[in-house]
Amino acid sequence: FAELKDFVQGTFSLSATVFLKECQTTFLVTAVYGPTRESAKQTFLRESRNTKPSDNSKWLVLGDFNIIYKASDKNNANLNRKQMRIFKETLNACELKEVALQNRQYTWSNEQDNPTLVKLDPFFCNASWDTTFKRHLLHALSTLLSAHCPLMLTGQGEAPRSRTFRFE
């Protein structure tokens, strides 16, 4: 199905090249675990910028970012707008866009009576990845074991090319 190679480990991330045998496509995937301490978030975002492929490689970034970039990703007004702005600038510098989550708005809960709900686990991709994998969907799955809900990315690889119609 898939082959992983060329692992690169950072302080907050692990990247690998993925080769999908079915569609003969290669892309870079980066899994992150963002720090919870405010003092380390700048270092995390700097590392994220440095992880961006230098060429036009397909790139998928996912994980627990422990930071948001838009107010709608949290169910209350307790927001760190400076951190949000810096995260958004990082996403722009890396030329990443969010893969839409299909069936849930938030991916984490503090599991209190009046819970704080946050989307901490987004998937991001660059234009090259998005163009190659046009038919991808990100779904939230149910869990009773974690404050985070597991996510599943589905797709069918490269979009099939239409057959040429010829009238004879």
Coordinates of C-alpha atoms in Angstrom, one line a residue:
F1 CA 0.0 0.0 0.0
A2 CA 2.4 2.7 1.2
E3 CA 6.2 2.8 1.8
L4 CA 7.8 5.2 4.3
K5 CA 11.4 6.4 4.1
D6 CA 13.7 9.4 4.8
F7 CA 12.6 10.1 8.3
V8 CA 13.6 13.5 9.8
Q9 CA 13.0 14.2 13.5
G10 CA 12.6 17.6 14.9
T11 CA 12.0 18.7 18.5
F12 CA 8.2 18.9 17.8
S13 CA 7.8 16.9 14.6
L14 CA 8.6 13.8 12.6
S15 CA 8.6 13.9 8.8
A16 CA 8.8 11.1 6.4
T17 CA 8.5 10.6 2.6
V18 CA 5.5 8.4 1.7
F19 CA 5.2 6.5 -1.5
L20 CA 1.7 5.3 -2.4
K21 CA 2.1 2.2 -4.6
E22 CA -1.4 2.2 -5.9
C23 CA -1.2 5.6 -7.5
Q24 CA 2.7 5.8 -7.8
T25 CA 2.7 9.1 -5.9
T26 CA 5.2 10.4 -3.4
F27 CA 4.6 13.1 -0.7
L28 CA 6.0 14.4 2.5
V29 CA 4.0 13.9 5.7
T30 CA 4.9 15.8 8.9
A31 CA 3.3 14.8 12.2
V32 CA 3.6 17.4 14.9
Y33 CA 3.0 17.6 18.7
G34 CA 3.0 21.3 19.6
P35 CA 4.1 22.4 23.0
T36 CA 1.6 23.3 25.7
R37 CA 3.9 25.9 27.3
E38 CA 3.5 29.4 25.8
S39 CA 7.3 29.9 26.0
A40 CA 8.0 27.1 23.5
K41 CA 5.3 27.9 20.9
Q42 CA 7.6 30.4 19.1
T43 CA 10.3 27.6 18.7
F44 CA 7.6 25.2 17.5
L45 CA 6.4 27.6 14.9
R46 CA 9.9 28.4 13.7
E47 CA 10.6 24.6 13.4
S48 CA 7.4 24.3 11.4
R49 CA 8.6 27.0 8.9
N50 CA 11.9 25.2 8.6
T51 CA 10.2 21.9 7.8
K52 CA 8.6 23.3 4.6
P53 CA 10.0 21.4 1.6
S54 CA 12.3 23.6 -0.5
D55 CA 10.8 22.3 -3.8
N56 CA 7.2 22.0 -4.9
S57 CA 6.8 18.6 -3.1
K58 CA 3.4 17.5 -2.0
W59 CA 3.1 18.1 1.7
L60 CA 0.6 17.0 4.4
V61 CA 1.0 18.3 8.0
L62 CA -1.1 16.9 10.9
G63 CA -1.1 16.3 14.6
D64 CA -1.8 18.0 17.9
F65 CA -0.7 21.6 17.3
N66 CA -1.9 22.8 20.8
I67 CA -2.5 26.2 19.1
I68 CA -5.3 27.6 16.9
Y69 CA -5.3 30.2 14.2
K70 CA -9.0 31.3 14.1
A71 CA -11.5 32.1 16.8
S72 CA -14.1 29.7 15.5
D73 CA -11.8 26.8 16.5
K74 CA -12.6 27.4 20.2
N75 CA -16.0 27.5 21.9
N76 CA -15.2 30.5 24.2
A77 CA -13.6 33.9 24.0
N78 CA -10.5 33.0 26.0
L79 CA -8.1 33.5 23.0
N80 CA -4.5 34.4 22.6
R81 CA -4.8 36.5 19.5
K82 CA -1.0 37.1 19.3
Q83 CA -0.3 33.4 19.1
M84 CA -3.2 33.0 16.6
R85 CA -1.7 35.7 14.4
I86 CA 1.8 34.1 14.5
F87 CA 0.4 30.7 13.7
K88 CA -1.6 32.1 10.8
E89 CA 1.6 33.8 9.5
T90 CA 3.4 30.5 9.8
L91 CA 0.7 28.7 7.8
N92 CA 0.9 31.4 5.1
A93 CA 4.7 31.2 5.0
C94 CA 4.5 27.5 4.6
E95 CA 1.8 27.9 2.0
L96 CA -0.5 25.5 3.9
K97 CA -4.3 25.4 3.9
E98 CA -6.5 23.4 6.2
V99 CA -8.2 20.2 5.1
A100 CA -11.9 20.6 6.0
L101 CA -13.1 18.4 8.9
Q102 CA -16.4 16.8 7.7
N103 CA -18.5 15.9 10.8
R104 CA -17.3 17.8 13.8
Q105 CA -16.2 21.3 14.7
Y106 CA -13.9 20.5 17.6
T107 CA -11.3 17.8 18.2
W108 CA -10.5 18.2 21.9
S109 CA -12.4 18.7 25.1
N110 CA -11.3 19.4 28.7
E111 CA -14.1 17.1 29.7
Q112 CA -15.5 19.5 32.4
D113 CA -19.2 20.1 33.1
N114 CA -19.0 23.3 31.1
P115 CA -16.4 22.1 28.6
T116 CA -13.9 24.1 26.7
L117 CA -13.9 22.7 23.2
V118 CA -11.0 23.4 20.7
K119 CA -9.9 22.2 17.3
L120 CA -6.3 21.4 18.2
D121 CA -5.7 18.6 15.7
P122 CA -6.2 20.0 12.2
F123 CA -4.7 18.6 9.0
F124 CA -3.0 21.1 6.6
C125 CA -1.7 20.5 3.0
N126 CA 0.0 22.6 0.3
A127 CA -1.5 23.2 -3.1
S128 CA 0.5 20.4 -4.8
W129 CA -0.8 17.8 -2.3
D130 CA -4.4 19.2 -2.6
T131 CA -4.3 19.1 -6.4
T132 CA -3.0 15.5 -6.5
F133 CA -5.5 14.3 -3.9
K134 CA -8.6 16.2 -4.9
R135 CA -11.0 13.6 -3.5
H136 CA -9.9 13.6 0.2
L137 CA -12.2 13.8 3.2
L138 CA -11.2 14.2 6.9
H139 CA -13.6 12.5 9.3
A140 CA -13.7 12.6 13.1
L141 CA -14.2 9.3 14.8
S142 CA -15.8 8.6 18.2
T143 CA -13.7 7.7 21.2
L144 CA -14.2 7.2 24.9
L145 CA -10.5 6.8 25.7
S146 CA -9.1 10.3 25.1
A147 CA -9.9 14.0 25.3
H148 CA -8.9 14.1 21.6
C149 CA -11.1 12.5 18.9
P150 CA -9.2 10.4 16.4
L151 CA -9.3 11.6 12.8
M152 CA -9.3 9.6 9.6
L153 CA -8.2 11.0 6.2
T154 CA -9.8 9.1 3.3
G155 CA -9.1 9.5 -0.4
Q156 CA -8.6 7.7 -3.7
G157 CA -5.2 9.0 -4.7
E158 CA -4.9 10.9 -7.9
A159 CA -8.1 11.9 -9.7
P160 CA -8.8 9.6 -12.6
R161 CA -8.3 11.1 -16.0
S162 CA -11.4 11.2 -18.2
R163 CA -11.4 9.0 -21.2
T164 CA -11.5 10.7 -24.5
F165 CA -14.9 10.3 -26.2
R166 CA -14.7 9.6 -29.9
F167 CA -17.7 9.4 -32.2
E168 CA -17.3 7.1 -35.2

